[in-house]
Amino acid sequence: MKKPILLLILVLTISIVFAKDISLDESIRLAKKQNKDVLSEKNSLTSAEWGKKNAFTNFLPKVAFNSTMVRLDDDTYKAANKTMQIPVFGANGIPNGNYIPFSGAAMSGGVYKTSFNNGITVQQPIFNGGKVILGYQLSKLAKDQAIFSLESKENDITFQVASTYFNILKIQDVLILSQKSVESSKAHLKKVRDNYQAGTAKKSDVLQWEVKLKNDETALNEVENNLNVLLTVWKNLLGTDELYYPQKINVENYNTEIKKYASIKNEQFGEKVEKILNETEKNNPILKTLSTTDKIMDKQLLMAKGNFLPSLNLQFSYQIENDDEFDFSGDDNWNLVAAFSFPLFSSGANYTNLKKTKYDVKKTKLTLESTKDNILVGAKSTFSNVVTKAQTVENNKSALAFAKENHKLINNLFEQGMITNSDLMDADIMLFASEMNLVSSYYDFLISKYELIKFTNEKE
């Protein structure tokens, strides 16, 4: 019976040796570094940082060099340079018979078939209904929002990695227990068959153990399949093509912490919950993200109101040349324009935008309040679950001790022929169920604890 168990342990050990062994902390760091969802959020943060820098440029003047070339067609050029005879009027207002040659080109300093115009324009915004200032403030809030969003994603990944990590270890332990159960059923089946052939057991006893063996083998196959699925999920979470296996842990090292949670009295529970809720409200990245969104919507409302305010902008233009050659040697001139604009009527666009933004603000505030309530309820429920899981571990410890004692007692009585085959089978099932329950409850406690950390965002 021991050889197959040792073989299974050997196979698992060999697979782990050829794979890279990784601790929980290392796996979390690796996932934060390589997971595609986390990398996506990091790019969003970088984008927000550049967006903030871009918004700051709206305070600064904009300088542009403008160059144009105009080519006139032959007819237009001839018409512009055509000389006309303008009659000369005498003092009495009557033409005196003299004429003066005149052309439109002469009035404008000459019309060129090809003309070049080069100049520099400088624009400086002074006031635009507060949009420049509010735009910069919005970019800062957008960066804060990206920071909290990244923190939230890393928080999610930490829990997912920890949960998968412990589930893999749990299934590996359950796999060994399942194989042990299969070997135990095989040993009992062999013994009952020998007794049946010797005439000291019934055919039904043999059939019962055959049924149990098949059920155990089916359960073993399901555990193996679940382990393969989890390893695939684990690989995707870490964002790597390399093969990693979770490092084995001694769950009994958590006994002190488990006893601490399991011993929480009813009168202490409220105080503990209050502390958990305060930490959640203060540190939860989802709440911080929504709070920033609320601030963004307030700024959006101010910007919508700013559409009703006047704007003032300065523009300085310096013309370097305007002649028939691109040599920057023509006549130059400059002008300064102060443009003041006051919106009088925009077909209701400003008003409807203001009303829309007001309702968006209300929606965001209600979403924040609703999400906050749900998260706080979830944090309280998770803390209660941690306490319950700790108590379950303690109960399963006692149950396993009783199951071992019962199994030993039943085996002795069966050897003496004082109990039935069904009693022995029940004791065997009870023992392995108790072992699996204890193993599972340890890991369930650890998973629940990391789920609580996800709410409070405390560093483990």
PDB file of C-alpha atoms in Angstrom, residues 53-347:
ATOM      1  CA  LYS A  53       2.326  67.587 -18.605  1.00  0.00           C
ATOM      2  CA  ASN A  54       0.263  68.237 -21.723  1.00  0.00           C
ATOM      3  CA  ALA A  55      -2.381  70.125 -19.717  1.00  0.00           C
ATOM      4  CA  PHE A  56       0.329  72.369 -18.227  1.00  0.00           C
ATOM      5  CA  THR A  57       1.371  73.479 -21.724  1.00  0.00           C
ATOM      6  CA  ASN A  58      -1.996  75.242 -22.079  1.00  0.00           C
ATOM      7  CA  PHE A  59      -0.664  77.940 -19.702  1.00  0.00           C
ATOM      8  CA  LEU A  60       2.293  78.619 -22.003  1.00  0.00           C
ATOM      9  CA  PRO A  61       2.373  80.701 -25.200  1.00  0.00           C
ATOM     10  CA  LYS A  62       2.187  78.950 -28.555  1.00  0.00           C
ATOM     11  CA  VAL A  63       4.638  80.090 -31.223  1.00  0.00           C
ATOM     12  CA  ALA A  64       4.231  79.155 -34.873  1.00  0.00           C
ATOM     13  CA  PHE A  65       6.123  79.985 -38.041  1.00  0.00           C
ATOM     14  CA  ASN A  66       3.749  80.431 -40.969  1.00  0.00           C
ATOM     15  CA  SER A  67       4.813  80.346 -44.585  1.00  0.00           C
ATOM     16  CA  THR A  68       2.580  80.627 -47.643  1.00  0.00           C
ATOM     17  CA  MET A  69       3.190  80.701 -51.376  1.00  0.00           C
ATOM     18  CA  VAL A  70       0.519  82.088 -53.747  1.00  0.00           C
ATOM     19  CA  ARG A  71       0.673  81.495 -57.490  1.00  0.00           C
ATOM     20  CA  LEU A  72      -1.720  83.547 -59.648  1.00  0.00           C
ATOM     21  CA  ASP A  73      -3.071  82.309 -62.949  1.00  0.00           C
ATOM     22  CA  ASP A  74      -2.228  84.312 -66.078  1.00  0.00           C
ATOM     23  CA  ASP A  75      -5.620  86.016 -66.454  1.00  0.00           C
ATOM     24  CA  THR A  76      -5.721  87.156 -62.837  1.00  0.00           C
ATOM     25  CA  TYR A  77      -2.128  88.395 -63.009  1.00  0.00           C
ATOM     26  CA  LYS A  78      -2.790  90.362 -66.214  1.00  0.00           C
ATOM     27  CA  ALA A  79      -5.990  91.847 -64.813  1.00  0.00           C
ATOM     28  CA  ALA A  80      -4.207  92.950 -61.647  1.00  0.00           C
ATOM     29  CA  ASN A  81      -1.418  94.645 -63.598  1.00  0.00           C
ATOM     30  CA  LYS A  82      -3.592  96.155 -66.353  1.00  0.00           C
ATOM     31  CA  THR A  83      -3.065  99.892 -66.695  1.00  0.00           C
ATOM     32  CA  MET A  84      -6.167 102.065 -66.909  1.00  0.00           C
ATOM     33  CA  GLN A  85      -6.506 105.741 -67.863  1.00  0.00           C
ATOM     34  CA  ILE A  86      -8.066 107.811 -65.125  1.00  0.00           C
ATOM     35  CA  PRO A  87      -9.455 111.204 -66.311  1.00  0.00           C
ATOM     36  CA  VAL A  88      -8.260 114.331 -64.552  1.00  0.00           C
ATOM     37  CA  PHE A  89     -10.966 116.709 -63.304  1.00  0.00           C
ATOM     38  CA  GLY A  90     -10.535 120.429 -63.224  1.00  0.00           C
ATOM     39  CA  ALA A  91     -11.440 122.864 -60.457  1.00  0.00           C
ATOM     40  CA  ASN A  92     -14.939 123.078 -61.784  1.00  0.00           C
ATOM     41  CA  GLY A  93     -15.372 119.322 -61.490  1.00  0.00           C
ATOM     42  CA  ILE A  94     -15.319 118.769 -65.263  1.00  0.00           C
ATOM     43  CA  PRO A  95     -12.708 116.531 -66.963  1.00  0.00           C
ATOM     44  CA  ASN A  96     -10.066 118.676 -68.521  1.00  0.00           C
ATOM     45  CA  GLY A  97      -9.024 116.130 -71.151  1.00  0.00           C
ATOM     46  CA  ASN A  98      -5.923 114.831 -69.352  1.00  0.00           C
ATOM     47  CA  TYR A  99      -5.481 111.254 -68.174  1.00  0.00           C
ATOM     48  CA  ILE A 100      -3.369 109.549 -65.506  1.00  0.00           C
ATOM     49  CA  PRO A 101      -2.228 105.917 -65.963  1.00  0.00           C
ATOM     50  CA  PHE A 102      -3.310 103.720 -63.041  1.00  0.00           C
ATOM     51  CA  SER A 103      -3.203 100.003 -62.056  1.00  0.00           C
ATOM     52  CA  GLY A 104      -4.357  98.052 -58.979  1.00  0.00           C
ATOM     53  CA  ALA A 105      -0.862  96.598 -58.591  1.00  0.00           C
ATOM     54  CA  ALA A 106       0.592 100.049 -58.109  1.00  0.00           C
ATOM     55  CA  MET A 107      -1.741 100.745 -55.185  1.00  0.00           C
ATOM     56  CA  SER A 108      -0.632  97.661 -53.261  1.00  0.00           C
ATOM     57  CA  GLY A 109       3.070  97.952 -53.932  1.00  0.00           C
ATOM     58  CA  GLY A 110       3.022  95.470 -56.758  1.00  0.00           C
ATOM     59  CA  VAL A 111       1.219  92.274 -57.579  1.00  0.00           C
ATOM     60  CA  TYR A 112       3.476  89.246 -58.062  1.00  0.00           C
ATOM     61  CA  LYS A 113       2.668  86.222 -60.131  1.00  0.00           C
ATOM     62  CA  THR A 114       4.249  84.158 -57.320  1.00  0.00           C
ATOM     63  CA  SER A 115       4.330  85.699 -53.845  1.00  0.00           C
ATOM     64  CA  PHE A 116       5.781  84.480 -50.573  1.00  0.00           C
ATOM     65  CA  ASN A 117       4.491  85.427 -47.127  1.00  0.00           C
ATOM     66  CA  ASN A 118       6.510  84.416 -44.049  1.00  0.00           C
ATOM     67  CA  GLY A 119       5.800  85.364 -40.479  1.00  0.00           C
ATOM     68  CA  ILE A 120       5.717  84.317 -36.816  1.00  0.00           C
ATOM     69  CA  THR A 121       2.593  84.165 -34.674  1.00  0.00           C
ATOM     70  CA  VAL A 122       2.568  84.060 -30.863  1.00  0.00           C
ATOM     71  CA  GLN A 123      -0.661  83.189 -29.009  1.00  0.00           C
ATOM     72  CA  GLN A 124      -1.083  83.559 -25.257  1.00  0.00           C
ATOM     73  CA  PRO A 125      -4.317  82.573 -23.486  1.00  0.00           C
ATOM     74  CA  ILE A 126      -5.277  84.930 -20.652  1.00  0.00           C
ATOM     75  CA  PHE A 127      -8.669  83.682 -19.484  1.00  0.00           C
ATOM     76  CA  ASN A 128     -11.033  81.144 -21.014  1.00  0.00           C
ATOM     77  CA  GLY A 129     -13.749  80.695 -18.423  1.00  0.00           C
ATOM     78  CA  GLY A 130     -11.349  78.835 -16.151  1.00  0.00           C
ATOM     79  CA  LYS A 131     -10.978  75.953 -18.629  1.00  0.00           C
ATOM     80  CA  VAL A 132      -7.163  76.055 -18.653  1.00  0.00           C
ATOM     81  CA  ILE A 133      -6.853  75.938 -14.867  1.00  0.00           C
ATOM     82  CA  LEU A 134      -9.617  73.374 -14.495  1.00  0.00           C
ATOM     83  CA  GLY A 135      -8.114  71.287 -17.290  1.00  0.00           C
ATOM     84  CA  TYR A 136      -4.808  71.128 -15.437  1.00  0.00           C
ATOM     85  CA  GLN A 137      -6.558  70.218 -12.173  1.00  0.00           C
ATOM     86  CA  LEU A 138      -8.481  67.498 -14.018  1.00  0.00           C
ATOM     87  CA  SER A 139      -5.229  66.086 -15.405  1.00  0.00           C
ATOM     88  CA  LYS A 140      -3.807  65.893 -11.863  1.00  0.00           C
ATOM     89  CA  LEU A 141      -6.925  64.074 -10.672  1.00  0.00           C
ATOM     90  CA  ALA A 142      -6.733  61.756 -13.689  1.00  0.00           C
ATOM     91  CA  LYS A 143      -3.188  60.853 -12.673  1.00  0.00           C
ATOM     92  CA  ASP A 144      -4.324  60.187  -9.086  1.00  0.00           C
ATOM     93  CA  GLN A 145      -7.123  58.048 -10.477  1.00  0.00           C
ATOM     94  CA  ALA A 146      -4.625  56.059 -12.566  1.00  0.00           C
ATOM     95  CA  ILE A 147      -2.458  55.528  -9.468  1.00  0.00           C
ATOM     96  CA  PHE A 148      -5.416  54.183  -7.475  1.00  0.00           C
ATOM     97  CA  SER A 149      -6.548  52.067 -10.415  1.00  0.00           C
ATOM     98  CA  LEU A 150      -3.093  50.472 -10.615  1.00  0.00           C
ATOM     99  CA  GLU A 151      -3.144  49.944  -6.852  1.00  0.00           C
ATOM    100  CA  SER A 152      -6.559  48.293  -7.151  1.00  0.00           C
ATOM    101  CA  LYS A 153      -5.386  45.995  -9.954  1.00  0.00           C
ATOM    102  CA  GLU A 154      -2.272  45.010  -7.988  1.00  0.00           C
ATOM    103  CA  ASN A 155      -4.518  44.377  -4.997  1.00  0.00           C
ATOM    104  CA  ASP A 156      -6.725  42.095  -7.093  1.00  0.00           C
ATOM    105  CA  ILE A 157      -3.728  40.272  -8.541  1.00  0.00           C
ATOM    106  CA  THR A 158      -2.252  39.784  -5.066  1.00  0.00           C
ATOM    107  CA  PHE A 159      -5.437  38.082  -3.897  1.00  0.00           C
ATOM    108  CA  GLN A 160      -5.771  36.012  -7.077  1.00  0.00           C
ATOM    109  CA  VAL A 161      -2.155  34.846  -6.856  1.00  0.00           C
ATOM    110  CA  ALA A 162      -2.452  34.032  -3.146  1.00  0.00           C
ATOM    111  CA  SER A 163      -5.777  32.254  -3.639  1.00  0.00           C
ATOM    112  CA  THR A 164      -4.449  30.166  -6.534  1.00  0.00           C
ATOM    113  CA  TYR A 165      -1.184  29.530  -4.673  1.00  0.00           C
ATOM    114  CA  PHE A 166      -2.961  28.086  -1.642  1.00  0.00           C
ATOM    115  CA  ASN A 167      -5.495  26.191  -3.752  1.00  0.00           C
ATOM    116  CA  ILE A 168      -2.676  24.451  -5.650  1.00  0.00           C
ATOM    117  CA  LEU A 169      -1.009  23.458  -2.378  1.00  0.00           C
ATOM    118  CA  LYS A 170      -4.365  22.280  -1.035  1.00  0.00           C
ATOM    119  CA  ILE A 171      -5.078  20.147  -4.072  1.00  0.00           C
ATOM    120  CA  GLN A 172      -1.562  18.693  -3.978  1.00  0.00           C
ATOM    121  CA  ASP A 173      -2.147  17.634  -0.359  1.00  0.00           C
ATOM    122  CA  VAL A 174      -5.615  16.348  -1.194  1.00  0.00           C
ATOM    123  CA  LEU A 175      -4.098  14.441  -4.124  1.00  0.00           C
ATOM    124  CA  ILE A 176      -1.790  12.562  -1.785  1.00  0.00           C
ATOM    125  CA  LEU A 177      -4.652  11.883   0.626  1.00  0.00           C
ATOM    126  CA  SER A 178      -6.841  10.700  -2.259  1.00  0.00           C
ATOM    127  CA  GLN A 179      -4.139   8.317  -3.431  1.00  0.00           C
ATOM    128  CA  LYS A 180      -3.757   7.130   0.152  1.00  0.00           C
ATOM    129  CA  SER A 181      -7.511   6.513   0.283  1.00  0.00           C
ATOM    130  CA  VAL A 182      -7.325   4.530  -2.975  1.00  0.00           C
ATOM    131  CA  GLU A 183      -4.509   2.358  -1.627  1.00  0.00           C
ATOM    132  CA  SER A 184      -6.371   1.829   1.635  1.00  0.00           C
ATOM    133  CA  SER A 185      -9.475   0.734  -0.274  1.00  0.00           C
ATOM    134  CA  LYS A 186      -7.357  -1.663  -2.354  1.00  0.00           C
ATOM    135  CA  ALA A 187      -5.846  -3.169   0.783  1.00  0.00           C
ATOM    136  CA  HIS A 188      -9.247  -3.615   2.438  1.00  0.00           C
ATOM    137  CA  LEU A 189     -10.683  -5.084  -0.778  1.00  0.00           C
ATOM    138  CA  LYS A 190      -7.871  -7.618  -0.937  1.00  0.00           C
ATOM    139  CA  LYS A 191      -8.383  -8.576   2.675  1.00  0.00           C
ATOM    140  CA  VAL A 192     -12.151  -8.937   2.260  1.00  0.00           C
ATOM    141  CA  ARG A 193     -11.667 -11.027  -0.889  1.00  0.00           C
ATOM    142  CA  ASP A 194      -9.310 -13.312   0.991  1.00  0.00           C
ATOM    143  CA  ASN A 195     -11.870 -13.598   3.795  1.00  0.00           C
ATOM    144  CA  TYR A 196     -14.634 -14.279   1.262  1.00  0.00           C
ATOM    145  CA  GLN A 197     -12.614 -17.072  -0.300  1.00  0.00           C
ATOM    146  CA  ALA A 198     -11.988 -18.414   3.167  1.00  0.00           C
ATOM    147  CA  GLY A 199     -15.721 -18.277   3.872  1.00  0.00           C
ATOM    148  CA  THR A 200     -15.504 -15.671   6.646  1.00  0.00           C
ATOM    149  CA  ALA A 201     -16.923 -12.728   4.626  1.00  0.00           C
ATOM    150  CA  LYS A 202     -19.954 -12.138   2.454  1.00  0.00           C
ATOM    151  CA  LYS A 203     -20.059 -11.309  -1.231  1.00  0.00           C
ATOM    152  CA  SER A 204     -21.754  -8.022  -0.361  1.00  0.00           C
ATOM    153  CA  ASP A 205     -18.672  -7.042   1.653  1.00  0.00           C
ATOM    154  CA  VAL A 206     -16.510  -7.498  -1.431  1.00  0.00           C
ATOM    155  CA  LEU A 207     -18.933  -5.503  -3.575  1.00  0.00           C
ATOM    156  CA  GLN A 208     -19.020  -2.648  -1.065  1.00  0.00           C
ATOM    157  CA  TRP A 209     -15.245  -2.258  -1.152  1.00  0.00           C
ATOM    158  CA  GLU A 210     -15.201  -2.515  -4.940  1.00  0.00           C
ATOM    159  CA  VAL A 211     -17.729   0.332  -5.131  1.00  0.00           C
ATOM    160  CA  LYS A 212     -15.702   2.411  -2.672  1.00  0.00           C
ATOM    161  CA  LEU A 213     -12.513   1.784  -4.655  1.00  0.00           C
ATOM    162  CA  LYS A 214     -14.129   2.980  -7.880  1.00  0.00           C
ATOM    163  CA  ASN A 215     -15.480   6.074  -6.128  1.00  0.00           C
ATOM    164  CA  ASP A 216     -12.031   6.803  -4.689  1.00  0.00           C
ATOM    165  CA  GLU A 217     -10.393   6.409  -8.104  1.00  0.00           C
ATOM    166  CA  THR A 218     -12.983   8.752  -9.645  1.00  0.00           C
ATOM    167  CA  ALA A 219     -12.327  11.326  -6.931  1.00  0.00           C
ATOM    168  CA  LEU A 220      -8.573  10.983  -7.543  1.00  0.00           C
ATOM    169  CA  ASN A 221      -9.030  11.669 -11.275  1.00  0.00           C
ATOM    170  CA  GLU A 222     -11.106  14.766 -10.509  1.00  0.00           C
ATOM    171  CA  VAL A 223      -8.431  16.077  -8.149  1.00  0.00           C
ATOM    172  CA  GLU A 224      -5.737  15.560 -10.799  1.00  0.00           C
ATOM    173  CA  ASN A 225      -7.815  17.418 -13.399  1.00  0.00           C
ATOM    174  CA  ASN A 226      -8.472  20.288 -10.995  1.00  0.00           C
ATOM    175  CA  LEU A 227      -4.744  20.559 -10.313  1.00  0.00           C
ATOM    176  CA  ASN A 228      -3.952  20.794 -14.035  1.00  0.00           C
ATOM    177  CA  VAL A 229      -6.567  23.527 -14.507  1.00  0.00           C
ATOM    178  CA  LEU A 230      -5.233  25.510 -11.543  1.00  0.00           C
ATOM    179  CA  LEU A 231      -1.665  25.284 -12.808  1.00  0.00           C
ATOM    180  CA  THR A 232      -2.802  26.800 -16.117  1.00  0.00           C
ATOM    181  CA  VAL A 233      -4.559  29.651 -14.286  1.00  0.00           C
ATOM    182  CA  TRP A 234      -1.468  30.087 -12.109  1.00  0.00           C
ATOM    183  CA  LYS A 235       0.767  30.380 -15.178  1.00  0.00           C
ATOM    184  CA  ASN A 236      -1.463  33.061 -16.718  1.00  0.00           C
ATOM    185  CA  LEU A 237      -1.567  35.029 -13.476  1.00  0.00           C
ATOM    186  CA  LEU A 238       2.222  35.141 -13.274  1.00  0.00           C
ATOM    187  CA  GLY A 239       2.377  36.236 -16.909  1.00  0.00           C
ATOM    188  CA  THR A 240       5.225  33.874 -17.760  1.00  0.00           C
ATOM    189  CA  ASP A 241       5.885  30.872 -19.984  1.00  0.00           C
ATOM    190  CA  GLU A 242       8.246  29.350 -17.425  1.00  0.00           C
ATOM    191  CA  LEU A 243       7.043  26.554 -15.165  1.00  0.00           C
ATOM    192  CA  TYR A 244       6.753  27.529 -11.502  1.00  0.00           C
ATOM    193  CA  TYR A 245       5.458  25.513  -8.577  1.00  0.00           C
ATOM    194  CA  PRO A 246       4.291  27.025  -5.294  1.00  0.00           C
ATOM    195  CA  GLN A 247       6.733  26.465  -2.491  1.00  0.00           C
ATOM    196  CA  LYS A 248       5.486  24.019   0.124  1.00  0.00           C
ATOM    197  CA  ILE A 249       4.405  25.509   3.433  1.00  0.00           C
ATOM    198  CA  ASN A 250       3.795  24.055   6.859  1.00  0.00           C
ATOM    199  CA  VAL A 251       0.212  25.004   7.629  1.00  0.00           C
ATOM    200  CA  GLU A 252       0.744  24.253  11.306  1.00  0.00           C
ATOM    201  CA  ASN A 253       2.933  27.364  11.476  1.00  0.00           C
ATOM    202  CA  TYR A 254      -0.328  29.335  11.361  1.00  0.00           C
ATOM    203  CA  ASN A 255      -1.804  27.600  14.420  1.00  0.00           C
ATOM    204  CA  THR A 256      -1.083  30.547  16.718  1.00  0.00           C
ATOM    205  CA  GLU A 257      -2.787  33.010  14.393  1.00  0.00           C
ATOM    206  CA  ILE A 258      -5.695  30.637  13.838  1.00  0.00           C
ATOM    207  CA  LYS A 259      -6.247  30.259  17.574  1.00  0.00           C
ATOM    208  CA  LYS A 260      -6.199  34.052  17.932  1.00  0.00           C
ATOM    209  CA  TYR A 261      -9.030  34.453  15.423  1.00  0.00           C
ATOM    210  CA  ALA A 262     -10.927  31.415  16.692  1.00  0.00           C
ATOM    211  CA  SER A 263     -10.891  32.747  20.255  1.00  0.00           C
ATOM    212  CA  ILE A 264     -12.526  36.104  19.408  1.00  0.00           C
ATOM    213  CA  LYS A 265     -15.520  36.524  21.676  1.00  0.00           C
ATOM    214  CA  ASN A 266     -18.830  38.076  20.719  1.00  0.00           C
ATOM    215  CA  GLU A 267     -18.104  41.191  22.756  1.00  0.00           C
ATOM    216  CA  GLN A 268     -14.771  41.622  20.923  1.00  0.00           C
ATOM    217  CA  PHE A 269     -16.231  41.044  17.464  1.00  0.00           C
ATOM    218  CA  GLY A 270     -17.852  44.482  17.134  1.00  0.00           C
ATOM    219  CA  GLU A 271     -14.632  46.267  18.082  1.00  0.00           C
ATOM    220  CA  LYS A 272     -12.612  44.212  15.582  1.00  0.00           C
ATOM    221  CA  VAL A 273     -15.161  44.838  12.831  1.00  0.00           C
ATOM    222  CA  GLU A 274     -15.102  48.584  13.480  1.00  0.00           C
ATOM    223  CA  LYS A 275     -11.330  48.603  13.059  1.00  0.00           C
ATOM    224  CA  ILE A 276     -11.588  46.595   9.826  1.00  0.00           C
ATOM    225  CA  LEU A 277     -14.211  48.971   8.418  1.00  0.00           C
ATOM    226  CA  ASN A 278     -12.113  52.029   9.258  1.00  0.00           C
ATOM    227  CA  GLU A 279      -9.081  50.525   7.508  1.00  0.00           C
ATOM    228  CA  THR A 280     -11.213  49.599   4.505  1.00  0.00           C
ATOM    229  CA  GLU A 281     -12.768  53.047   4.216  1.00  0.00           C
ATOM    230  CA  LYS A 282      -9.340  54.646   4.486  1.00  0.00           C
ATOM    231  CA  ASN A 283      -7.199  52.361   2.304  1.00  0.00           C
ATOM    232  CA  ASN A 284      -9.428  50.482  -0.129  1.00  0.00           C
ATOM    233  CA  PRO A 285      -8.178  51.431  -3.636  1.00  0.00           C
ATOM    234  CA  ILE A 286     -11.606  51.057  -5.246  1.00  0.00           C
ATOM    235  CA  LEU A 287     -13.063  53.609  -2.845  1.00  0.00           C
ATOM    236  CA  LYS A 288     -10.104  55.922  -3.432  1.00  0.00           C
ATOM    237  CA  THR A 289     -10.618  55.617  -7.196  1.00  0.00           C
ATOM    238  CA  LEU A 290     -14.317  56.442  -6.921  1.00  0.00           C
ATOM    239  CA  SER A 291     -13.592  59.328  -4.564  1.00  0.00           C
ATOM    240  CA  THR A 292     -11.220  60.765  -7.169  1.00  0.00           C
ATOM    241  CA  THR A 293     -13.882  60.276  -9.840  1.00  0.00           C
ATOM    242  CA  ASP A 294     -16.255  62.278  -7.638  1.00  0.00           C
ATOM    243  CA  LYS A 295     -13.720  65.139  -7.505  1.00  0.00           C
ATOM    244  CA  ILE A 296     -13.290  64.941 -11.280  1.00  0.00           C
ATOM    245  CA  MET A 297     -17.035  65.316 -11.786  1.00  0.00           C
ATOM    246  CA  ASP A 298     -17.071  68.392  -9.521  1.00  0.00           C
ATOM    247  CA  LYS A 299     -14.373  69.935 -11.731  1.00  0.00           C
ATOM    248  CA  GLN A 300     -16.361  68.990 -14.827  1.00  0.00           C
ATOM    249  CA  LEU A 301     -19.333  70.856 -13.361  1.00  0.00           C
ATOM    250  CA  LEU A 302     -17.208  73.967 -12.828  1.00  0.00           C
ATOM    251  CA  MET A 303     -15.961  73.699 -16.394  1.00  0.00           C
ATOM    252  CA  ALA A 304     -19.546  73.466 -17.674  1.00  0.00           C
ATOM    253  CA  LYS A 305     -20.352  76.665 -15.751  1.00  0.00           C
ATOM    254  CA  GLY A 306     -17.248  78.300 -17.240  1.00  0.00           C
ATOM    255  CA  ASN A 307     -18.821  78.044 -20.697  1.00  0.00           C
ATOM    256  CA  PHE A 308     -21.003  81.021 -19.699  1.00  0.00           C
ATOM    257  CA  LEU A 309     -17.969  83.222 -18.913  1.00  0.00           C
ATOM    258  CA  PRO A 310     -16.056  85.499 -21.321  1.00  0.00           C
ATOM    259  CA  SER A 311     -12.629  84.682 -22.730  1.00  0.00           C
ATOM    260  CA  LEU A 312      -9.587  86.848 -23.417  1.00  0.00           C
ATOM    261  CA  ASN A 313      -6.600  85.872 -25.554  1.00  0.00           C
ATOM    262  CA  LEU A 314      -3.595  87.746 -26.964  1.00  0.00           C
ATOM    263  CA  GLN A 315      -2.024  87.188 -30.384  1.00  0.00           C
ATOM    264  CA  PHE A 316       1.155  88.777 -31.676  1.00  0.00           C
ATOM    265  CA  SER A 317       1.951  88.439 -35.395  1.00  0.00           C
ATOM    266  CA  TYR A 318       5.191  89.463 -37.056  1.00  0.00           C
ATOM    267  CA  GLN A 319       5.348  89.381 -40.866  1.00  0.00           C
ATOM    268  CA  ILE A 320       8.903  88.860 -42.025  1.00  0.00           C
ATOM    269  CA  GLU A 321       8.312  89.297 -45.752  1.00  0.00           C
ATOM    270  CA  ASN A 322       5.665  89.481 -48.472  1.00  0.00           C
ATOM    271  CA  ASP A 323       7.276  89.586 -51.930  1.00  0.00           C
ATOM    272  CA  ASP A 324       8.074  87.486 -54.967  1.00  0.00           C
ATOM    273  CA  GLU A 325      11.159  85.732 -53.563  1.00  0.00           C
ATOM    274  CA  PHE A 326      11.645  83.370 -50.620  1.00  0.00           C
ATOM    275  CA  ASP A 327      14.612  85.231 -49.123  1.00  0.00           C
ATOM    276  CA  PHE A 328      13.240  86.846 -45.932  1.00  0.00           C
ATOM    277  CA  SER A 329      14.215  90.265 -47.257  1.00  0.00           C
ATOM    278  CA  GLY A 330      10.813  91.774 -48.033  1.00  0.00           C
ATOM    279  CA  ASP A 331       8.854  94.356 -46.096  1.00  0.00           C
ATOM    280  CA  ASP A 332       8.135  93.421 -42.502  1.00  0.00           C
ATOM    281  CA  ASN A 333       5.346  94.493 -40.154  1.00  0.00           C
ATOM    282  CA  TRP A 334       3.783  93.369 -36.904  1.00  0.00           C
ATOM    283  CA  ASN A 335       0.470  93.559 -35.063  1.00  0.00           C
ATOM    284  CA  LEU A 336      -0.896  92.764 -31.628  1.00  0.00           C
ATOM    285  CA  VAL A 337      -4.460  91.555 -31.183  1.00  0.00           C
ATOM    286  CA  ALA A 338      -6.390  91.260 -27.899  1.00  0.00           C
ATOM    287  CA  ALA A 339      -9.431  89.112 -28.584  1.00  0.00           C
ATOM    288  CA  PHE A 340     -12.268  89.396 -26.085  1.00  0.00           C
ATOM    289  CA  SER A 341     -15.305  87.150 -26.500  1.00  0.00           C
ATOM    290  CA  PHE A 342     -18.497  86.956 -24.459  1.00  0.00           C
ATOM    291  CA  PRO A 343     -20.963  84.133 -25.215  1.00  0.00           C
ATOM    292  CA  LEU A 344     -24.485  85.446 -25.767  1.00  0.00           C
ATOM    293  CA  PHE A 345     -26.352  82.565 -27.343  1.00  0.00           C
ATOM    294  CA  SER A 346     -25.169  79.058 -28.179  1.00  0.00           C
ATOM    295  CA  SER A 347     -28.479  77.485 -29.192  1.00  0.00           C
TER     296      SER A 347
END
